[in-house]
PDB file of C-alpha atoms in Angstrom:
ATOM      1  CA  MET A   1     107.858  57.093 150.148  1.00  0.00           C
ATOM      2  CA  LYS A   2     107.028  54.347 147.657  1.00  0.00           C
ATOM      3  CA  GLY A   3     103.387  55.236 148.007  1.00  0.00           C
ATOM      4  CA  PHE A   4     104.213  58.878 147.287  1.00  0.00           C
ATOM      5  CA  VAL A   5     106.263  57.932 144.212  1.00  0.00           C
ATOM      6  CA  LYS A   6     103.381  55.823 142.948  1.00  0.00           C
ATOM      7  CA  PHE A   7     101.034  58.753 143.552  1.00  0.00           C
ATOM      8  CA  VAL A   8     103.272  61.158 141.609  1.00  0.00           C
ATOM      9  CA  ALA A   9     103.719  58.661 138.782  1.00  0.00           C
ATOM     10  CA  ALA A  10      99.980  58.143 138.580  1.00  0.00           C
ATOM     11  CA  ALA A  11      99.397  61.894 138.597  1.00  0.00           C
ATOM     12  CA  MET A  12     101.942  62.385 135.800  1.00  0.00           C
ATOM     13  CA  LEU A  13     100.335  59.613 133.769  1.00  0.00           C
ATOM     14  CA  THR A  14      96.936  61.240 134.215  1.00  0.00           C
ATOM     15  CA  ALA A  15      98.348  64.613 133.158  1.00  0.00           C
ATOM     16  CA  VAL A  16      99.980  63.105 130.073  1.00  0.00           C
ATOM     17  CA  SER A  17      96.748  61.345 129.183  1.00  0.00           C
ATOM     18  CA  ALA A  18      94.792  64.570 129.625  1.00  0.00           C
ATOM     19  CA  THR A  19      97.297  66.468 127.488  1.00  0.00           C
ATOM     20  CA  GLY A  20      97.067  63.817 124.824  1.00  0.00           C
ATOM     21  CA  ALA A  21      93.301  63.982 124.851  1.00  0.00           C
ATOM     22  CA  LEU A  22      93.434  67.764 124.583  1.00  0.00           C
ATOM     23  CA  ALA A  23      95.850  67.582 121.664  1.00  0.00           C
ATOM     24  CA  GLN A  24      93.589  65.044 119.975  1.00  0.00           C
ATOM     25  CA  ALA A  25      90.594  67.330 120.464  1.00  0.00           C
ATOM     26  CA  LYS A  26      92.447  70.087 118.657  1.00  0.00           C
ATOM     27  CA  GLU A  27      93.132  67.970 115.568  1.00  0.00           C
ATOM     28  CA  TRP A  28      90.458  69.662 113.520  1.00  0.00           C
ATOM     29  CA  LYS A  29      88.867  67.513 110.832  1.00  0.00           C
ATOM     30  CA  GLU A  30      85.601  69.419 110.515  1.00  0.00           C
ATOM     31  CA  VAL A  31      85.012  73.153 110.904  1.00  0.00           C
ATOM     32  CA  ARG A  32      81.680  74.944 111.131  1.00  0.00           C
ATOM     33  CA  ILE A  33      81.764  78.482 109.751  1.00  0.00           C
ATOM     34  CA  GLY A  34      79.291  81.137 110.886  1.00  0.00           C
ATOM     35  CA  THR A  35      78.319  83.933 108.514  1.00  0.00           C
ATOM     36  CA  GLU A  36      75.564  86.519 108.207  1.00  0.00           C
ATOM     37  CA  GLY A  37      74.365  85.752 104.693  1.00  0.00           C
ATOM     38  CA  ALA A  38      73.117  89.317 104.246  1.00  0.00           C
ATOM     39  CA  TYR A  39      76.162  91.347 103.240  1.00  0.00           C
ATOM     40  CA  PRO A  40      76.743  91.161  99.478  1.00  0.00           C
ATOM     41  CA  PRO A  41      79.140  90.806  97.769  1.00  0.00           C
ATOM     42  CA  PHE A  42      80.973  89.279 100.758  1.00  0.00           C
ATOM     43  CA  ASN A  43      78.317  86.832 101.926  1.00  0.00           C
ATOM     44  CA  ASN A  44      74.711  86.569 100.843  1.00  0.00           C
ATOM     45  CA  LEU A  45      71.781  84.199 100.425  1.00  0.00           C
ATOM     46  CA  ASN A  46      70.635  84.030  96.807  1.00  0.00           C
ATOM     47  CA  ALA A  47      67.082  83.412  95.581  1.00  0.00           C
ATOM     48  CA  LYS A  48      67.550  79.685  96.200  1.00  0.00           C
ATOM     49  CA  LYS A  49      68.646  80.406  99.805  1.00  0.00           C
ATOM     50  CA  GLU A  50      72.179  79.291  98.947  1.00  0.00           C
ATOM     51  CA  LEU A  51      75.194  81.110 100.346  1.00  0.00           C
ATOM     52  CA  GLU A  52      77.339  82.947  97.840  1.00  0.00           C
ATOM     53  CA  GLY A  53      79.917  85.731  97.743  1.00  0.00           C
ATOM     54  CA  PHE A  54      83.623  86.372  98.157  1.00  0.00           C
ATOM     55  CA  GLU A  55      83.851  85.120 101.736  1.00  0.00           C
ATOM     56  CA  ILE A  56      81.966  81.929 100.904  1.00  0.00           C
ATOM     57  CA  ASP A  57      84.325  81.081  98.038  1.00  0.00           C
ATOM     58  CA  TYR A  58      87.352  82.170 100.029  1.00  0.00           C
ATOM     59  CA  GLY A  59      86.355  80.249 103.150  1.00  0.00           C
ATOM     60  CA  ASN A  60      85.812  77.085 101.111  1.00  0.00           C
ATOM     61  CA  MET A  61      89.227  77.537  99.498  1.00  0.00           C
ATOM     62  CA  LEU A  62      90.885  77.908 102.917  1.00  0.00           C
ATOM     63  CA  CYS A  63      89.211  74.675 104.009  1.00  0.00           C
ATOM     64  CA  GLU A  64      90.646  72.902 100.970  1.00  0.00           C
ATOM     65  CA  LYS A  65      94.117  74.174 101.870  1.00  0.00           C
ATOM     66  CA  MET A  66      93.702  72.935 105.452  1.00  0.00           C
ATOM     67  CA  LYS A  67      92.245  69.623 104.223  1.00  0.00           C
ATOM     68  CA  VAL A  68      89.255  69.861 106.537  1.00  0.00           C
ATOM     69  CA  LYS A  69      85.548  69.420 105.913  1.00  0.00           C
ATOM     70  CA  CYS A  70      83.656  72.674 106.332  1.00  0.00           C
ATOM     71  CA  SER A  71      79.993  73.530 106.718  1.00  0.00           C
ATOM     72  CA  TRP A  72      78.293  76.917 106.875  1.00  0.00           C
ATOM     73  CA  VAL A  73      75.833  78.240 109.451  1.00  0.00           C
ATOM     74  CA  VAL A  74      73.757  81.387 108.817  1.00  0.00           C
ATOM     75  CA  GLN A  75      73.369  83.638 111.841  1.00  0.00           C
ATOM     76  CA  ASP A  76      71.860  87.117 112.329  1.00  0.00           C
ATOM     77  CA  TRP A  77      74.582  89.716 112.858  1.00  0.00           C
ATOM     78  CA  ASP A  78      73.475  90.867 116.308  1.00  0.00           C
ATOM     79  CA  GLY A  79      73.966  87.391 117.744  1.00  0.00           C
ATOM     80  CA  ILE A  80      76.935  86.286 115.692  1.00  0.00           C
ATOM     81  CA  ILE A  81      79.587  86.464 118.461  1.00  0.00           C
ATOM     82  CA  PRO A  82      77.335  85.037 121.210  1.00  0.00           C
ATOM     83  CA  ALA A  83      76.538  82.093 118.930  1.00  0.00           C
ATOM     84  CA  LEU A  84      80.267  81.475 118.391  1.00  0.00           C
ATOM     85  CA  LEU A  85      80.878  81.526 122.147  1.00  0.00           C
ATOM     86  CA  ALA A  86      77.956  79.117 122.570  1.00  0.00           C
ATOM     87  CA  SER A  87      79.674  76.721 120.112  1.00  0.00           C
ATOM     88  CA  LYS A  88      77.040  76.983 117.410  1.00  0.00           C
ATOM     89  CA  TYR A  89      80.010  77.138 115.018  1.00  0.00           C
ATOM     90  CA  ASP A  90      83.810  77.352 115.247  1.00  0.00           C
ATOM     91  CA  ILE A  91      84.802  80.487 113.338  1.00  0.00           C
ATOM     92  CA  ILE A  92      83.077  83.599 112.036  1.00  0.00           C
ATOM     93  CA  ILE A  93      83.809  84.615 108.450  1.00  0.00           C
ATOM     94  CA  ALA A  94      81.435  87.513 107.914  1.00  0.00           C
ATOM     95  CA  GLY A  95      83.196  90.779 107.151  1.00  0.00           C
ATOM     96  CA  MET A  96      84.052  91.301 110.809  1.00  0.00           C
ATOM     97  CA  ASN A  97      86.680  93.933 111.575  1.00  0.00           C
ATOM     98  CA  ALA A  98      89.225  92.840 114.193  1.00  0.00           C
ATOM     99  CA  THR A  99      88.649  95.640 116.688  1.00  0.00           C
ATOM    100  CA  ASP A 100      90.155  95.895 120.162  1.00  0.00           C
ATOM    101  CA  GLU A 101      86.671  95.823 121.682  1.00  0.00           C
ATOM    102  CA  ARG A 102      85.842  92.508 119.988  1.00  0.00           C
ATOM    103  CA  LYS A 103      89.241  91.093 120.940  1.00  0.00           C
ATOM    104  CA  LYS A 104      88.128  91.206 124.557  1.00  0.00           C
ATOM    105  CA  ARG A 105      85.740  88.346 123.717  1.00  0.00           C
ATOM    106  CA  VAL A 106      87.298  86.528 120.740  1.00  0.00           C
ATOM    107  CA  ASP A 107      90.575  86.138 118.872  1.00  0.00           C
ATOM    108  CA  PHE A 108      91.074  86.947 115.208  1.00  0.00           C
ATOM    109  CA  THR A 109      92.967  85.316 112.384  1.00  0.00           C
ATOM    110  CA  SER A 110      95.227  87.283 110.075  1.00  0.00           C
ATOM    111  CA  VAL A 111      93.490  90.027 108.111  1.00  0.00           C
ATOM    112  CA  TYR A 112      92.155  88.918 104.725  1.00  0.00           C
ATOM    113  CA  THR A 113      90.276  92.106 103.750  1.00  0.00           C
ATOM    114  CA  LYS A 114      90.913  95.800 104.315  1.00  0.00           C
ATOM    115  CA  THR A 115      88.861  98.150 102.185  1.00  0.00           C
ATOM    116  CA  PRO A 116      87.876 101.839 102.154  1.00  0.00           C
ATOM    117  CA  ILE A 117      84.808 103.181 103.963  1.00  0.00           C
ATOM    118  CA  TRP A 118      82.352 105.270 101.993  1.00  0.00           C
ATOM    119  CA  ILE A 119      79.511 107.632 102.735  1.00  0.00           C
ATOM    120  CA  ILE A 120      76.772 107.671 100.114  1.00  0.00           C
ATOM    121  CA  GLY A 121      73.621 109.728  99.630  1.00  0.00           C
ATOM    122  CA  PRO A 122      71.001 110.794  97.076  1.00  0.00           C
ATOM    123  CA  LYS A 123      72.189 111.935  93.654  1.00  0.00           C
ATOM    124  CA  THR A 124      70.589 115.306  94.380  1.00  0.00           C
ATOM    125  CA  THR A 125      73.192 115.949  97.108  1.00  0.00           C
ATOM    126  CA  THR A 126      75.411 118.833  95.960  1.00  0.00           C
ATOM    127  CA  SER A 127      77.921 119.080  98.805  1.00  0.00           C
ATOM    128  CA  THR A 128      80.857 116.703  99.220  1.00  0.00           C
ATOM    129  CA  ASP A 129      81.570 117.964 102.734  1.00  0.00           C
ATOM    130  CA  VAL A 130      81.126 114.998 105.076  1.00  0.00           C
ATOM    131  CA  SER A 131      82.459 116.642 108.218  1.00  0.00           C
ATOM    132  CA  PRO A 132      80.426 116.343 111.435  1.00  0.00           C
ATOM    133  CA  ALA A 133      79.513 120.022 111.199  1.00  0.00           C
ATOM    134  CA  ALA A 134      78.234 119.652 107.635  1.00  0.00           C
ATOM    135  CA  LEU A 135      76.093 116.632 108.528  1.00  0.00           C
ATOM    136  CA  LYS A 136      74.589 118.144 111.676  1.00  0.00           C
ATOM    137  CA  GLY A 137      70.948 117.115 111.977  1.00  0.00           C
ATOM    138  CA  LYS A 138      71.191 114.613 109.112  1.00  0.00           C
ATOM    139  CA  ALA A 139      69.976 111.002 109.389  1.00  0.00           C
ATOM    140  CA  ILE A 140      72.840 108.562 108.834  1.00  0.00           C
ATOM    141  CA  GLY A 141      72.054 104.906 108.300  1.00  0.00           C
ATOM    142  CA  VAL A 142      74.416 102.147 109.438  1.00  0.00           C
ATOM    143  CA  GLN A 143      74.213  98.459 110.166  1.00  0.00           C
ATOM    144  CA  GLY A 144      73.851  98.032 113.919  1.00  0.00           C
ATOM    145  CA  SER A 145      76.565  96.449 116.089  1.00  0.00           C
ATOM    146  CA  THR A 146      79.255  97.287 113.525  1.00  0.00           C
ATOM    147  CA  VAL A 147      82.339  99.491 113.465  1.00  0.00           C
ATOM    148  CA  HIS A 148      80.389 101.898 111.261  1.00  0.00           C
ATOM    149  CA  SER A 149      77.686 102.241 113.903  1.00  0.00           C
ATOM    150  CA  ASN A 150      80.326 102.884 116.568  1.00  0.00           C
ATOM    151  CA  PHE A 151      82.039 105.437 114.325  1.00  0.00           C
ATOM    152  CA  VAL A 152      78.865 107.421 113.666  1.00  0.00           C
ATOM    153  CA  GLU A 153      77.968 107.475 117.359  1.00  0.00           C
ATOM    154  CA  LYS A 154      81.442 108.751 118.272  1.00  0.00           C
ATOM    155  CA  VAL A 155      82.119 111.207 115.458  1.00  0.00           C
ATOM    156  CA  TYR A 156      78.701 112.385 114.225  1.00  0.00           C
ATOM    157  CA  LYS A 157      77.218 113.216 117.606  1.00  0.00           C
ATOM    158  CA  ASP A 158      75.022 115.988 116.209  1.00  0.00           C
ATOM    159  CA  SER A 159      73.571 113.756 113.516  1.00  0.00           C
ATOM    160  CA  THR A 160      70.850 111.141 113.943  1.00  0.00           C
ATOM    161  CA  ALA A 161      72.358 107.655 113.833  1.00  0.00           C
ATOM    162  CA  ARG A 162      69.893 105.065 112.557  1.00  0.00           C
ATOM    163  CA  PRO A 163      71.081 101.479 113.029  1.00  0.00           C
ATOM    164  CA  TYR A 164      69.547  98.637 111.009  1.00  0.00           C
ATOM    165  CA  PRO A 165      69.678  94.855 111.521  1.00  0.00           C
ATOM    166  CA  THR A 166      71.135  94.401 108.012  1.00  0.00           C
ATOM    167  CA  GLN A 167      72.921  96.588 105.464  1.00  0.00           C
ATOM    168  CA  GLU A 168      70.200  95.814 102.920  1.00  0.00           C
ATOM    169  CA  GLU A 169      67.546  97.422 105.141  1.00  0.00           C
ATOM    170  CA  ALA A 170      69.606 100.600 105.441  1.00  0.00           C
ATOM    171  CA  ASN A 171      70.113 100.667 101.676  1.00  0.00           C
ATOM    172  CA  LEU A 172      66.374 100.351 101.049  1.00  0.00           C
ATOM    173  CA  ASP A 173      65.604 103.236 103.410  1.00  0.00           C
ATOM    174  CA  LEU A 174      68.077 105.471 101.565  1.00  0.00           C
ATOM    175  CA  LEU A 175      66.445 104.369  98.317  1.00  0.00           C
ATOM    176  CA  SER A 176      63.010 105.352  99.632  1.00  0.00           C
ATOM    177  CA  GLY A 177      64.190 108.729 100.950  1.00  0.00           C
ATOM    178  CA  ARG A 178      64.034 107.951 104.671  1.00  0.00           C
ATOM    179  CA  LEU A 179      67.776 108.548 105.144  1.00  0.00           C
ATOM    180  CA  ASP A 180      70.162 111.327 104.167  1.00  0.00           C
ATOM    181  CA  TYR A 181      73.337 109.236 104.128  1.00  0.00           C
ATOM    182  CA  ILE A 182      74.738 105.749 104.686  1.00  0.00           C
ATOM    183  CA  ILE A 183      78.207 104.853 105.974  1.00  0.00           C
ATOM    184  CA  ALA A 184      79.518 101.357 105.272  1.00  0.00           C
ATOM    185  CA  ASP A 185      82.252  99.322 103.591  1.00  0.00           C
ATOM    186  CA  SER A 186      82.933 100.694 100.108  1.00  0.00           C
ATOM    187  CA  LEU A 187      82.620  97.375  98.305  1.00  0.00           C
ATOM    188  CA  SER A 188      79.259  96.591  99.817  1.00  0.00           C
ATOM    189  CA  LEU A 189      77.993 100.076  98.944  1.00  0.00           C
ATOM    190  CA  GLU A 190      79.456  99.860  95.451  1.00  0.00           C
ATOM    191  CA  ASP A 191      77.465  96.669  94.934  1.00  0.00           C
ATOM    192  CA  PHE A 192      74.326  98.601  95.941  1.00  0.00           C
ATOM    193  CA  LEU A 193      75.158 101.618  93.751  1.00  0.00           C
ATOM    194  CA  ASN A 194      75.665  99.370  90.751  1.00  0.00           C
ATOM    195  CA  GLY A 195      72.384  97.587  91.434  1.00  0.00           C
ATOM    196  CA  LYS A 196      69.230  98.768  93.197  1.00  0.00           C
ATOM    197  CA  GLY A 197      70.698 102.184  94.000  1.00  0.00           C
ATOM    198  CA  LYS A 198      72.065 103.077  90.575  1.00  0.00           C
ATOM    199  CA  ASP A 199      69.312 105.592  89.779  1.00  0.00           C
ATOM    200  CA  CYS A 200      68.908 107.156  93.211  1.00  0.00           C
ATOM    201  CA  CYS A 201      72.232 107.363  94.947  1.00  0.00           C
ATOM    202  CA  LYS A 202      75.918 108.118  94.635  1.00  0.00           C
ATOM    203  CA  LYS A 203      79.196 108.157  96.543  1.00  0.00           C
ATOM    204  CA  ILE A 204      79.562 111.407  98.482  1.00  0.00           C
ATOM    205  CA  GLY A 205      82.964 110.863 100.077  1.00  0.00           C
ATOM    206  CA  GLU A 206      85.367 108.525 101.841  1.00  0.00           C
ATOM    207  CA  ILE A 207      85.695 108.135 105.593  1.00  0.00           C
ATOM    208  CA  THR A 208      89.175 108.119 107.131  1.00  0.00           C
ATOM    209  CA  ARG A 209      89.657 104.895 109.082  1.00  0.00           C
ATOM    210  CA  ASP A 210      90.047 105.330 112.844  1.00  0.00           C
ATOM    211  CA  PRO A 211      92.343 102.489 114.038  1.00  0.00           C
ATOM    212  CA  ALA A 212      90.797 102.604 117.512  1.00  0.00           C
ATOM    213  CA  ILE A 213      87.336 101.957 116.074  1.00  0.00           C
ATOM    214  CA  HIS A 214      87.853 100.150 112.778  1.00  0.00           C
ATOM    215  CA  GLY A 215      90.872  98.017 113.680  1.00  0.00           C
ATOM    216  CA  PRO A 216      93.448  96.725 111.136  1.00  0.00           C
ATOM    217  CA  GLY A 217      90.923  95.045 108.836  1.00  0.00           C
ATOM    218  CA  VAL A 218      88.682  91.996 108.543  1.00  0.00           C
ATOM    219  CA  GLY A 219      89.667  88.601 109.936  1.00  0.00           C
ATOM    220  CA  GLY A 220      88.032  85.385 111.053  1.00  0.00           C
ATOM    221  CA  ALA A 221      86.853  85.355 114.690  1.00  0.00           C
ATOM    222  CA  VAL A 222      87.488  82.279 116.861  1.00  0.00           C
ATOM    223  CA  ARG A 223      87.052  81.401 120.522  1.00  0.00           C
ATOM    224  CA  LYS A 224      90.100  82.322 122.577  1.00  0.00           C
ATOM    225  CA  ASP A 225      90.907  78.736 123.535  1.00  0.00           C
ATOM    226  CA  ASP A 226      90.875  77.492 119.931  1.00  0.00           C
ATOM    227  CA  VAL A 227      94.538  78.339 119.402  1.00  0.00           C
ATOM    228  CA  ALA A 228      95.164  75.473 116.982  1.00  0.00           C
ATOM    229  CA  LEU A 229      92.249  76.483 114.776  1.00  0.00           C
ATOM    230  CA  LYS A 230      93.461  80.072 114.581  1.00  0.00           C
ATOM    231  CA  ALA A 231      96.956  78.852 113.633  1.00  0.00           C
ATOM    232  CA  MET A 232      95.504  76.668 110.875  1.00  0.00           C
ATOM    233  CA  PHE A 233      93.602  79.569 109.356  1.00  0.00           C
ATOM    234  CA  ASP A 234      96.562  81.950 109.716  1.00  0.00           C
ATOM    235  CA  LYS A 235      98.730  79.503 107.762  1.00  0.00           C
ATOM    236  CA  ALA A 236      96.097  78.995 105.065  1.00  0.00           C
ATOM    237  CA  ILE A 237      95.488  82.749 104.705  1.00  0.00           C
ATOM    238  CA  ALA A 238      99.223  83.403 104.355  1.00  0.00           C
ATOM    239  CA  GLU A 239      99.508  80.661 101.732  1.00  0.00           C
ATOM    240  CA  SER A 240      96.525  82.016  99.793  1.00  0.00           C
ATOM    241  CA  ILE A 241      98.071  85.474  99.626  1.00  0.00           C
ATOM    242  CA  ALA A 242     101.490  84.119  98.651  1.00  0.00           C
ATOM    243  CA  ASP A 243     100.266  81.785  95.907  1.00  0.00           C
ATOM    244  CA  GLY A 244      97.770  84.232  94.408  1.00  0.00           C
ATOM    245  CA  SER A 245      94.633  82.233  95.178  1.00  0.00           C
ATOM    246  CA  HIS A 246      93.306  85.055  97.416  1.00  0.00           C
ATOM    247  CA  LYS A 247      93.651  87.540  94.550  1.00  0.00           C
ATOM    248  CA  LYS A 248      92.093  85.130  92.066  1.00  0.00           C
ATOM    249  CA  ILE A 249      88.893  84.886  94.117  1.00  0.00           C
ATOM    250  CA  ALA A 250      88.897  88.608  94.975  1.00  0.00           C
ATOM    251  CA  ASP A 251      89.193  89.546  91.291  1.00  0.00           C
ATOM    252  CA  LYS A 252      86.009  87.595  90.634  1.00  0.00           C
ATOM    253  CA  TYR A 253      84.062  89.998  92.859  1.00  0.00           C
ATOM    254  CA  PHE A 254      86.010  93.253  93.097  1.00  0.00           C
ATOM    255  CA  LYS A 255      87.627  95.728  90.740  1.00  0.00           C
ATOM    256  CA  ILE A 256      90.044  97.113  93.344  1.00  0.00           C
ATOM    257  CA  PRO A 257      92.550  95.413  95.682  1.00  0.00           C
ATOM    258  CA  ILE A 258      90.961  94.359  98.966  1.00  0.00           C
ATOM    259  CA  LEU A 259      94.193  94.024 100.970  1.00  0.00           C
TER     260      LEU A 259
END
């Protein structure tokens, strides 16, 4: 019996030690943030190959609130979730909508952005009808592996969906006349329409969000076992909304509310 008691005591001590080690591992002091760096004005690489945009400023502010050291990792969109799961970084802050499909693989923080979805086209377009019937046979550009790509494939089945690795590539094809329309986040498209696309293109209409496809909005994506990290970001996001620091950064980039 004494031997058994000693065995149980030793087992409990081992369990406590393991729990302590686990807790220590979750005391985040440094956080690596993955982003695309190709989705202005949310995240983008400037001419000096430096990251800039709303999400870069906002992510850095959240890190200050959490009192952790943060670094940024640029990753192509198609591999952005696999790279997170492979521990290339700890959280994705890259305009990612928190959809049910993605939640099968990762968890999401609280939503920090929820904006309209636009469809844009050439200025010569006369119709504002963006129904599936009206766009039958039309080429619609979207960024691949996004909610917009999923939406076009589901709703515009009689149109030609053309996915691109980046939003910029889709924009350039509309500019050159190789697309009829583009569907994407309104603020990203507004940035294009005010810049390179100001002479060629215009807003045609707004797409009604489908909760099953688009989800509740944009959040940070984390691995499912990083519960403490998610809680840290949730707290910081809530604080930033309450104290106005979220709005202060958003107002620097956007003319409309983004939540």
